[in-house]
Tab-separated table of C-alpha atoms in Angstrom:
chain	number	residue	atom	x	y	z
N	1	ASN	CA	-23.384	-16.640	12.798
N	2	ALA	CA	-20.250	-15.800	14.757
N	3	GLN	CA	-18.458	-18.944	13.546
N	4	GLN	CA	-19.371	-18.586	9.871
N	5	SER	CA	-16.504	-17.831	7.480
N	6	LEU	CA	-17.295	-14.667	5.557
N	7	ILE	CA	-15.507	-12.421	3.069
N	8	PRO	CA	-14.115	-9.710	5.363
N	9	ALA	CA	-12.939	-7.078	2.842
N	10	SER	CA	-10.622	-4.549	4.513
N	11	THR	CA	-11.495	-5.581	8.071
N	12	LEU	CA	-8.906	-8.304	7.389
N	13	LYS	CA	-6.238	-5.606	7.791
N	14	LEU	CA	-6.769	-5.791	11.558
N	15	ILE	CA	-5.469	-9.375	11.600
N	16	THR	CA	-2.315	-8.244	9.804
N	17	THR	CA	-1.564	-5.011	11.626
N	18	ALA	CA	-2.144	-6.538	15.039
N	19	ALA	CA	0.234	-9.418	14.303
N	20	ALA	CA	2.862	-7.075	12.838
N	21	LEU	CA	2.814	-4.871	15.942
N	22	GLU	CA	3.160	-7.908	18.185
N	23	ILE	CA	5.946	-9.549	16.152
N	24	LEU	CA	7.969	-6.536	15.001
N	25	GLY	CA	7.181	-3.968	17.689
N	26	GLU	CA	5.704	-0.524	17.120
N	27	ASP	CA	9.136	1.130	16.794
N	28	PHE	CA	10.321	-1.171	13.998
N	29	CYS	CA	11.564	0.636	10.869
N	30	PHE	CA	12.283	-0.741	7.401
N	31	GLU	CA	15.734	0.088	6.001
N	32	THR	CA	16.748	0.990	2.444
N	33	THR	CA	20.484	0.975	1.758
N	34	LEU	CA	22.382	2.846	-0.949
N	35	GLN	CA	25.472	0.875	-2.011
N	36	TYR	CA	28.211	0.785	-4.610
N	37	GLY	CA	30.172	-2.009	-6.205
N	38	GLY	CA	33.569	-1.645	-7.888
N	39	GLU	CA	36.359	0.836	-7.304
N	40	ILE	CA	36.546	4.638	-7.289
N	41	ASP	CA	39.645	5.991	-9.052
N	42	GLU	CA	41.501	9.205	-8.245
N	43	ASP	CA	39.580	11.105	-10.916
N	44	GLY	CA	36.246	10.316	-9.229
N	45	THR	CA	35.086	7.619	-11.653
N	46	LEU	CA	33.278	4.680	-10.095
N	47	HIS	CA	34.236	1.634	-12.132
N	48	GLY	CA	31.126	-0.225	-11.106
N	49	ASN	CA	27.494	0.384	-10.182
N	50	ILE	CA	25.294	2.168	-7.677
N	51	TYR	CA	22.752	-0.127	-6.011
N	52	ILE	CA	19.511	0.700	-4.239
N	53	HIS	CA	19.108	-2.265	-1.915
N	54	GLY	CA	15.471	-2.467	-0.905
N	55	GLY	CA	14.642	-3.612	2.593
N	56	GLY	CA	10.881	-3.791	2.099
N	57	ASP	CA	9.955	-0.215	3.082
N	58	PRO	CA	6.391	0.179	1.779
N	59	ALA	CA	6.379	3.968	2.186
N	60	LEU	CA	9.682	4.963	0.535
N	61	GLY	CA	9.082	8.340	-1.113
N	62	SER	CA	5.396	8.366	-0.192
N	63	SER	CA	3.575	11.685	-0.079
N	64	ASN	CA	1.802	10.278	3.000
N	65	PHE	CA	5.064	10.869	4.883
N	66	LYS	CA	6.284	14.171	3.465
N	67	ASP	CA	8.076	15.186	6.640
N	68	HIS	CA	10.012	11.952	6.531
N	69	TYR	CA	11.061	11.759	2.871
N	70	TYR	CA	10.853	15.320	1.562
N	71	LYS	CA	12.511	17.453	4.252
N	72	PRO	CA	15.025	17.090	2.632
N	73	TYR	CA	14.031	15.168	-0.510
N	74	PHE	CA	15.505	11.708	-0.054
N	75	MET	CA	16.764	11.493	-3.653
N	76	ASP	CA	18.753	14.722	-3.191
N	77	ALA	CA	20.202	13.275	0.012
N	78	TRP	CA	21.250	10.140	-1.897
N	79	VAL	CA	22.952	12.183	-4.627
N	80	GLU	CA	24.769	14.220	-1.974
N	81	ALA	CA	25.921	11.030	-0.230
N	82	ILE	CA	27.249	9.659	-3.540
N	83	GLN	CA	29.105	12.888	-4.235
N	84	LYS	CA	30.620	12.854	-0.735
N	85	MET	CA	32.164	9.513	-1.646
N	86	GLY	CA	34.131	11.413	-4.287
N	87	ILE	CA	32.112	9.934	-7.139
N	88	LYS	CA	31.815	12.283	-10.125
N	89	ARG	CA	31.118	9.738	-12.829
N	90	ILE	CA	29.618	6.238	-12.802
N	91	ALA	CA	30.963	3.898	-15.471
N	92	GLY	CA	28.216	1.386	-14.779
N	93	ALA	CA	24.522	1.820	-13.957
N	94	VAL	CA	22.084	2.562	-11.161
N	95	ILE	CA	20.587	-0.818	-10.248
N	96	GLY	CA	17.459	-1.465	-8.193
N	97	ASP	CA	17.649	-4.524	-5.947
N	98	ALA	CA	14.317	-5.903	-4.719
N	99	GLN	CA	15.575	-9.412	-3.948
N	100	ILE	CA	14.617	-9.347	-0.275
N	101	TYR	CA	11.154	-10.535	-1.347
N	102	GLY	CA	9.938	-12.710	-4.184
N	103	HIS	CA	9.663	-11.439	-7.752
N	104	SER	CA	5.892	-11.240	-8.344
N	105	LEU	CA	3.872	-10.415	-5.235
N	106	THR	CA	0.510	-9.298	-6.605
N	107	PRO	CA	-2.044	-11.829	-5.276
N	108	SER	CA	-3.355	-14.037	-8.086
N	109	THR	CA	-6.915	-13.800	-6.754
N	110	TRP	CA	-7.211	-10.041	-7.225
N	111	THR	CA	-9.630	-9.156	-10.019
N	112	TRP	CA	-8.369	-7.876	-13.352
N	113	GLU	CA	-10.173	-4.552	-12.970
N	114	ASP	CA	-8.390	-3.934	-9.636
N	115	VAL	CA	-4.840	-4.759	-10.748
N	116	GLY	CA	-3.451	-1.655	-12.428
N	117	ASN	CA	-5.392	0.779	-10.265
N	118	TYR	CA	-3.763	2.413	-7.229
N	119	TYR	CA	-5.628	0.259	-4.685
N	120	GLY	CA	-4.561	-2.913	-6.532
N	121	VAL	CA	-0.823	-2.292	-6.355
N	122	GLY	CA	1.374	-5.169	-5.265
N	123	PRO	CA	4.378	-4.869	-2.937
N	124	SER	CA	8.029	-5.050	-3.912
N	125	GLY	CA	11.277	-5.486	-2.009
N	126	LEU	CA	12.045	-2.013	-3.381
N	127	SER	CA	8.815	-0.052	-3.484
N	128	ILE	CA	8.786	3.687	-4.204
N	129	PHE	CA	6.218	6.525	-4.384
N	130	ASP	CA	3.515	4.080	-3.175
N	131	ASN	CA	4.205	2.197	-6.446
N	132	SER	CA	1.687	4.504	-8.066
N	133	TYR	CA	1.512	7.520	-10.350
N	134	THR	CA	-1.189	10.096	-11.069
N	135	LEU	CA	-2.573	10.757	-14.537
N	136	PHE	CA	-4.178	14.145	-15.112
N	137	PHE	CA	-6.896	14.142	-17.771
N	138	SER	CA	-8.552	16.972	-19.657
N	139	ALA	CA	-12.159	16.314	-20.739
N	140	ASP	CA	-14.217	18.074	-23.373
N	141	ALA	CA	-17.400	19.882	-22.339
N	142	GLU	CA	-19.340	17.580	-24.643
N	143	GLU	CA	-20.221	14.052	-23.565
N	144	GLY	CA	-18.578	11.041	-25.214
N	145	VAL	CA	-15.430	12.791	-26.468
N	146	LEU	CA	-12.014	11.141	-26.068
N	147	THR	CA	-10.026	12.775	-23.251
N	148	LYS	CA	-6.386	13.847	-23.237
N	149	ILE	CA	-3.664	12.985	-20.724
N	150	VAL	CA	-2.092	16.364	-19.926
N	151	SER	CA	0.542	15.253	-17.402
N	152	VAL	CA	1.861	12.340	-15.348
N	153	CYS	CA	3.299	12.697	-11.841
N	154	PRO	CA	5.862	11.471	-10.906
N	155	PRO	CA	7.265	11.018	-14.442
N	156	LEU	CA	7.081	7.424	-15.677
N	157	PRO	CA	10.039	5.546	-17.145
N	158	GLN	CA	10.190	5.890	-20.927
N	159	ASP	CA	9.317	2.250	-21.607
N	160	VAL	CA	5.854	2.528	-20.008
N	161	GLN	CA	3.214	2.975	-22.719
N	162	LEU	CA	-0.229	4.403	-21.977
N	163	PHE	CA	-3.162	3.759	-24.330
N	164	ASN	CA	-5.953	6.152	-23.437
N	165	HIS	CA	-9.568	5.248	-24.269
N	166	VAL	CA	-11.172	7.397	-21.540
N	167	ARG	CA	-14.107	9.566	-22.628
N	168	SER	CA	-16.041	12.460	-21.138
N	169	SER	CA	-19.326	11.726	-19.382
N	170	SER	CA	-22.253	13.451	-17.697
N	171	ILE	CA	-21.721	11.123	-14.713
N	172	ASN	CA	-19.904	13.124	-12.054
N	173	SER	CA	-17.533	10.435	-10.779
N	174	ASN	CA	-14.327	8.601	-11.591
N	175	LEU	CA	-15.205	5.492	-13.618
N	176	VAL	CA	-11.710	4.870	-14.980
N	177	TYR	CA	-9.933	1.517	-14.872
N	178	ILE	CA	-6.308	0.989	-15.815
N	179	TYR	CA	-5.555	-2.474	-17.175
N	180	GLY	CA	-2.083	-4.001	-17.187
N	181	ALA	CA	-0.239	-6.807	-15.437
N	182	PRO	CA	2.759	-6.366	-13.106
N	183	PHE	CA	6.056	-6.049	-15.017
N	184	ASN	CA	4.074	-5.318	-18.180
N	185	ASN	CA	4.854	-1.845	-19.515
N	186	THR	CA	1.665	-1.543	-21.567
N	187	LYS	CA	-1.264	0.086	-19.761
N	188	VAL	CA	-4.724	0.341	-21.338
N	189	ILE	CA	-6.995	2.959	-19.762
N	190	ARG	CA	-10.771	2.710	-20.189
N	191	GLY	CA	-13.837	4.340	-18.691
N	192	THR	CA	-15.178	7.856	-18.207
N	193	ILE	CA	-14.502	11.038	-16.251
N	194	PRO	CA	-16.819	14.038	-15.742
N	195	LYS	CA	-17.081	16.258	-18.812
N	196	GLY	CA	-15.574	19.731	-18.762
N	197	ARG	CA	-12.842	18.898	-16.258
N	198	LYS	CA	-9.407	20.274	-17.170
N	199	LYS	CA	-7.196	18.448	-14.659
N	200	PHE	CA	-8.951	15.322	-13.432
N	201	ALA	CA	-6.669	13.011	-11.412
N	202	VAL	CA	-6.629	9.212	-11.752
N	203	LYS	CA	-4.061	7.022	-9.998
N	204	GLY	CA	-2.474	3.882	-11.453
N	205	THR	CA	0.232	1.369	-10.544
N	206	ILE	CA	3.802	1.268	-11.799
N	207	PRO	CA	4.655	-2.115	-13.359
N	208	ASP	CA	8.191	-2.445	-11.917
N	209	PRO	CA	8.839	-0.384	-8.753
N	210	ALA	CA	12.523	-1.368	-8.432
N	211	TYR	CA	13.186	-0.135	-11.946
N	212	TRP	CA	11.288	3.094	-11.203
N	213	ALA	CA	13.534	3.686	-8.189
N	214	ALA	CA	16.670	3.154	-10.292
N	215	PHE	CA	15.278	5.327	-13.091
N	216	THR	CA	14.486	8.177	-10.689
N	217	LEU	CA	17.915	8.148	-9.037
N	218	HIS	CA	19.578	7.944	-12.485
N	219	GLN	CA	17.660	11.063	-13.554
N	220	GLN	CA	18.516	12.864	-10.316
N	221	LEU	CA	22.232	12.093	-10.635
N	222	GLN	CA	22.356	13.333	-14.220
N	223	ALA	CA	20.497	16.515	-13.264
N	224	GLN	CA	23.060	17.255	-10.532
N	225	GLY	CA	26.117	16.711	-12.682
N	226	VAL	CA	26.992	13.084	-11.953
N	227	GLU	CA	27.356	11.283	-15.280
N	228	VAL	CA	25.988	7.741	-15.461
N	229	ALA	CA	27.267	5.779	-18.452
N	230	LEU	CA	24.693	2.973	-18.628
N	231	PRO	CA	20.883	3.092	-18.463
N	232	PRO	CA	19.154	2.203	-15.173
N	233	THR	CA	18.180	-1.399	-14.562
N	234	THR	CA	17.398	-3.920	-11.800
N	235	VAL	CA	18.909	-7.130	-10.516
N	236	ASN	CA	15.839	-9.003	-11.774
N	237	ARG	CA	16.380	-7.530	-15.246
N	238	GLY	CA	19.929	-8.886	-15.290
N	239	GLY	CA	21.763	-5.920	-13.795
N	240	GLU	CA	25.400	-6.738	-13.121
N	241	VAL	CA	26.311	-7.531	-9.534
N	242	LEU	CA	30.013	-6.832	-9.014
N	243	GLY	CA	31.657	-8.601	-6.080
N	244	ILE	CA	31.264	-7.122	-2.621
N	245	ARG	CA	29.028	-4.089	-2.254
N	246	LYS	CA	29.908	-1.275	0.111
N	247	ASP	CA	27.312	0.791	1.940
N	248	ILE	CA	27.028	4.493	1.185
N	249	CYS	CA	24.139	5.347	3.502
N	250	SER	CA	20.921	3.957	4.912
N	251	LEU	CA	17.450	5.460	4.967
N	252	TYR	CA	15.038	4.254	7.629
N	253	GLY	CA	11.311	4.408	7.005
N	254	PRO	CA	8.678	5.698	9.435
N	255	PRO	CA	8.046	3.570	12.542
N	256	LEU	CA	5.625	0.681	12.246
N	257	ARG	CA	3.011	2.434	14.390
N	258	ALA	CA	2.798	5.165	11.710
N	259	LEU	CA	2.438	2.589	8.937
N	260	VAL	CA	-0.243	0.755	10.908
N	261	ARG	CA	-2.159	3.995	11.311
N	262	SER	CA	-2.078	4.533	7.543
N	263	ILE	CA	-3.217	0.958	6.945
N	264	ASN	CA	-6.153	1.003	9.364
N	265	HIS	CA	-7.108	4.673	9.142
N	266	ASP	CA	-6.734	5.125	5.371
N	267	SER	CA	-7.007	1.452	4.314
N	268	ILE	CA	-3.813	1.393	2.239
N	269	ASN	CA	-3.583	-2.062	0.670
N	270	LEU	CA	0.059	-1.735	-0.390
N	271	TYR	CA	1.345	-1.200	3.143
N	272	ALA	CA	-0.664	-4.145	4.464
N	273	GLU	CA	0.645	-6.483	1.766
N	274	HIS	CA	4.202	-5.408	2.575
N	275	LEU	CA	3.709	-6.437	6.186
N	276	LEU	CA	2.373	-9.809	5.049
N	277	VAL	CA	5.369	-10.714	2.904
N	278	HIS	CA	7.773	-9.386	5.539
N	279	LEU	CA	6.216	-11.641	8.159
N	280	GLY	CA	6.613	-14.474	5.658
N	281	LEU	CA	10.283	-13.562	5.324
N	282	LEU	CA	10.783	-13.668	9.095
N	283	GLY	CA	8.854	-16.891	9.524
N	284	ALA	CA	10.100	-18.942	6.579
N	285	LYS	CA	13.055	-16.918	5.224
N	286	LYS	CA	10.982	-16.378	2.085
N	287	GLY	CA	9.141	-13.150	1.455
N	288	ASP	CA	6.029	-14.155	-0.436
N	289	ILE	CA	2.263	-14.260	-0.016
N	290	SER	CA	1.938	-17.950	0.797
N	291	ASP	CA	4.495	-17.939	3.592
N	292	GLY	CA	3.088	-14.668	4.874
N	293	THR	CA	-0.422	-16.062	5.278
N	294	LYS	CA	0.990	-19.204	6.910
N	295	ALA	CA	2.959	-17.054	9.345
N	296	LEU	CA	-0.134	-15.020	10.240
N	297	LYS	CA	-2.295	-18.066	10.901
N	298	ALA	CA	0.468	-19.738	12.911
N	299	PHE	CA	0.913	-16.606	15.023
N	300	TRP	CA	-2.763	-16.337	15.927
N	301	ALA	CA	-3.063	-20.068	16.539
N	302	HIS	CA	-0.127	-19.772	18.951
N	303	LYS	CA	-2.036	-17.004	20.734
N	304	GLY	CA	-4.903	-19.418	21.352
N	305	ILE	CA	-7.273	-18.313	18.583
N	306	ASP	CA	-9.085	-21.064	16.683
N	307	VAL	CA	-8.077	-20.405	13.063
N	308	THR	CA	-10.433	-22.999	11.570
N	309	GLY	CA	-12.114	-21.357	8.578
N	310	MET	CA	-9.528	-18.546	8.395
N	311	LEU	CA	-8.697	-18.573	4.679
N	312	MET	CA	-6.296	-15.891	3.464
N	313	CYS	CA	-5.215	-15.116	-0.095
N	314	ASP	CA	-3.923	-11.663	0.821
N	315	CYS	CA	-3.950	-9.570	3.966
N	316	SER	CA	-5.461	-6.315	2.750
N	317	GLY	CA	-8.881	-7.854	2.060
N	318	LEU	CA	-9.036	-7.007	-1.646
N	319	SER	CA	-9.463	-10.654	-2.666
N	320	ASN	CA	-12.946	-12.157	-2.781
N	321	TYR	CA	-11.362	-15.497	-1.857
N	322	ASN	CA	-10.548	-14.454	1.702
N	323	ALA	CA	-12.701	-15.789	4.510
N	324	ILE	CA	-12.699	-15.233	8.250
N	325	THR	CA	-15.223	-15.541	11.050
N	326	PRO	CA	-16.498	-12.571	13.070
N	327	LYS	CA	-15.465	-14.516	16.194
N	328	GLN	CA	-11.848	-14.607	14.992
N	329	LEU	CA	-11.861	-10.848	14.416
N	330	VAL	CA	-13.240	-10.216	17.895
N	331	ASP	CA	-10.723	-12.618	19.429
N	332	VAL	CA	-7.925	-10.570	17.831
N	333	LEU	CA	-9.411	-7.353	19.256
N	334	LEU	CA	-9.615	-8.930	22.718
N	335	HIS	CA	-6.014	-10.095	22.492
N	336	MET	CA	-4.814	-6.633	21.485
N	337	LYS	CA	-6.581	-5.095	24.488
N	338	GLN	CA	-3.978	-6.866	26.641
N	339	SER	CA	-1.043	-6.061	24.327
N	340	ASP	CA	1.766	-3.614	25.054
N	341	CYS	CA	1.045	-2.281	21.548
N	342	PHE	CA	-2.644	-1.622	22.234
N	343	ASP	CA	-2.332	2.167	22.194
N	344	ALA	CA	-0.730	2.075	18.730
N	345	PHE	CA	-3.363	-0.387	17.505
N	346	TYR	CA	-6.353	1.419	19.005
N	347	GLY	CA	-5.086	4.814	17.869
N	348	SER	CA	-4.897	3.576	14.282
N	349	LEU	CA	-8.656	3.038	14.034
N	350	PRO	CA	-10.911	5.718	12.514
N	351	ILE	CA	-13.572	7.371	14.679
N	352	ALA	CA	-17.137	6.891	13.446
N	353	GLY	CA	-18.625	9.985	11.854
N	354	GLU	CA	-15.401	11.946	12.277
N	355	THR	CA	-12.221	10.552	10.721
N	356	GLY	CA	-10.862	8.224	8.057
N	357	ASN	CA	-13.111	6.585	5.501
N	358	ILE	CA	-16.002	6.386	7.983
N	359	ASP	CA	-16.219	10.140	8.532
N	360	THR	CA	-19.506	10.381	6.597
N	361	ILE	CA	-21.336	7.430	8.186
N	362	PHE	CA	-22.576	6.737	11.734
N	363	GLN	CA	-23.348	10.446	11.979
N	364	GLU	CA	-25.906	10.153	14.781
N	365	VAL	CA	-25.338	9.887	18.519
N	366	PRO	CA	-24.732	7.469	20.251
N	367	LEU	CA	-22.636	5.981	17.425
N	368	LYS	CA	-20.860	9.129	16.268
N	369	GLY	CA	-17.594	9.602	18.103
N	370	ASN	CA	-18.104	6.368	20.024
N	371	LEU	CA	-17.067	3.650	17.602
N	372	LYS	CA	-13.362	3.124	16.878
N	373	VAL	CA	-13.742	0.901	13.872
N	374	LYS	CA	-12.168	-0.513	10.706
N	375	SER	CA	-14.547	-0.727	7.786
N	376	GLY	CA	-14.473	-3.160	4.887
N	377	THR	CA	-16.008	-2.671	1.449
N	378	LEU	CA	-16.149	-4.756	-1.693
N	379	ARG	CA	-18.941	-5.091	-4.223
N	380	ASN	CA	-22.043	-6.123	-2.184
N	381	ILE	CA	-19.893	-6.731	0.891
N	382	ARG	CA	-19.806	-4.463	3.957
N	383	GLY	CA	-18.196	-4.964	7.325
N	384	PHE	CA	-17.230	-3.111	10.493
N	385	THR	CA	-14.951	-4.316	13.258
N	386	GLY	CA	-13.786	-2.379	16.283
N	387	TYR	CA	-14.490	-1.141	19.788
N	388	CYS	CA	-17.242	0.898	21.433
N	389	THR	CA	-18.409	1.847	24.927
N	390	ASN	CA	-21.976	1.564	26.215
N	391	LYS	CA	-23.803	3.847	28.657
N	392	GLN	CA	-22.627	1.774	31.590
N	393	GLY	CA	-19.011	2.443	30.609
N	394	GLU	CA	-18.425	-1.127	29.477
N	395	GLU	CA	-16.042	-1.575	26.562
N	396	ILE	CA	-17.240	-3.851	23.771
N	397	ALA	CA	-15.377	-5.472	20.900
N	398	PHE	CA	-17.541	-6.289	17.894
N	399	ALA	CA	-17.435	-7.540	14.315
N	400	ILE	CA	-20.297	-7.351	11.823
N	401	ILE	CA	-19.948	-8.572	8.241
N	402	ILE	CA	-22.596	-8.711	5.514
N	403	ASN	CA	-21.908	-10.716	2.353
N	404	HIS	CA	-23.778	-10.539	-0.945
N	405	TYR	CA	-26.469	-8.141	0.195
N	406	ASP	CA	-29.167	-7.115	-2.260
N	407	GLY	CA	-29.643	-3.364	-2.301
N	408	SER	CA	-27.545	-0.234	-1.937
N	409	ARG	CA	-24.481	0.187	0.242
N	410	ARG	CA	-26.339	2.766	2.302
N	411	GLU	CA	-29.124	0.275	3.006
N	412	ALA	CA	-26.517	-2.208	4.258
N	413	GLU	CA	-24.995	0.473	6.489
N	414	LYS	CA	-28.411	1.322	7.946
N	415	ALA	CA	-28.954	-2.330	8.795
N	416	ILE	CA	-25.625	-2.376	10.625
N	417	GLU	CA	-26.473	0.883	12.408
N	418	ALA	CA	-29.687	-0.757	13.624
N	419	ILE	CA	-27.596	-3.474	15.272
N	420	LEU	CA	-24.933	-1.204	16.745
N	421	ALA	CA	-27.185	1.507	18.206
N	422	PRO	CA	-28.777	-0.750	20.871
N	423	LEU	CA	-25.335	-2.185	21.613
N	424	VAL	CA	-24.053	1.134	22.958
N	425	HIS	CA	-27.247	2.126	24.801
């Protein structure tokens, strides 16, 4: 069924990352610019605002890139740059500007139980801290008791309200879902965590990343002695835009090859969705999901791939409304084999039985250590796409997708192993 359109889950990320490497180049870096508007008087008062102008960097402030953003801490570097301008007091506000992309970028076909959880976070023109926060819960030793939220990291803006309905359970796994729409500051948390745990971590999504960026810089400025007269805000919330802005400094994100490795190796949906809307911006001067998917299909069609039956509602694979054929996935892999960016693409794929989110499967030779593969998982959907080498030294590109299987995930994986093992013999 090589030509049958199937729900690909996260194997769809290969379509996106391959196109991004080809279009942008593996050395491409997103840029975030710190700016000011207004005039600075001789006493050091800025009669205007500080702006954080987002350039679409999906990893700004991410703990996945500590060496990049925390040595030194990028917020401290921004405060220092503001102070070097002679600014001691800001009469206006810190304003987040995410206008490079559209306003609401969370795909409409994502399920309600996914949106609000860390893997269901939508992109923003000004993303920060992976647009997610971590809640730490304390659970009673007795089953069925309401838990307590003991801390939140990084601190959330004051207007975000958390309603906790999570209880302790004898089930030793995270069964927590955080419900709340983008730009909605009310989050309802339901489900269970293992009983007796004193600091159990659950990750959720921030409703307005641009505001969170402005809020964080506002807090950092105040802490380091720079008074800010007005509360933080964003351009979308009506923040004042005063005349011509002047650049203070720019912060470049990690190179695209590093982002692609995070996307394919660790299956980070946020980074993939950022690439989609950025490709839409380049192709149609409009950074949104629709133009991004059109740009992706047009790119692969131009490369000679038949895109009939390639239906995309996102590019991370979280939507159940996506569809792609195994033949299309393999055609992309074959194209990338001839690409100047192949090393970056190939190096981004996890190694079966050893790394990434496939480190615990394909544990037996000849599959272990042989397959370089992207996995895809949704409820009753499993897929694997990548490269392998057989005993004769021949390289093989493959794609296997199972939709709506009846049974356990492990049973589906065993069925796929039964297909792949003879392939590499």
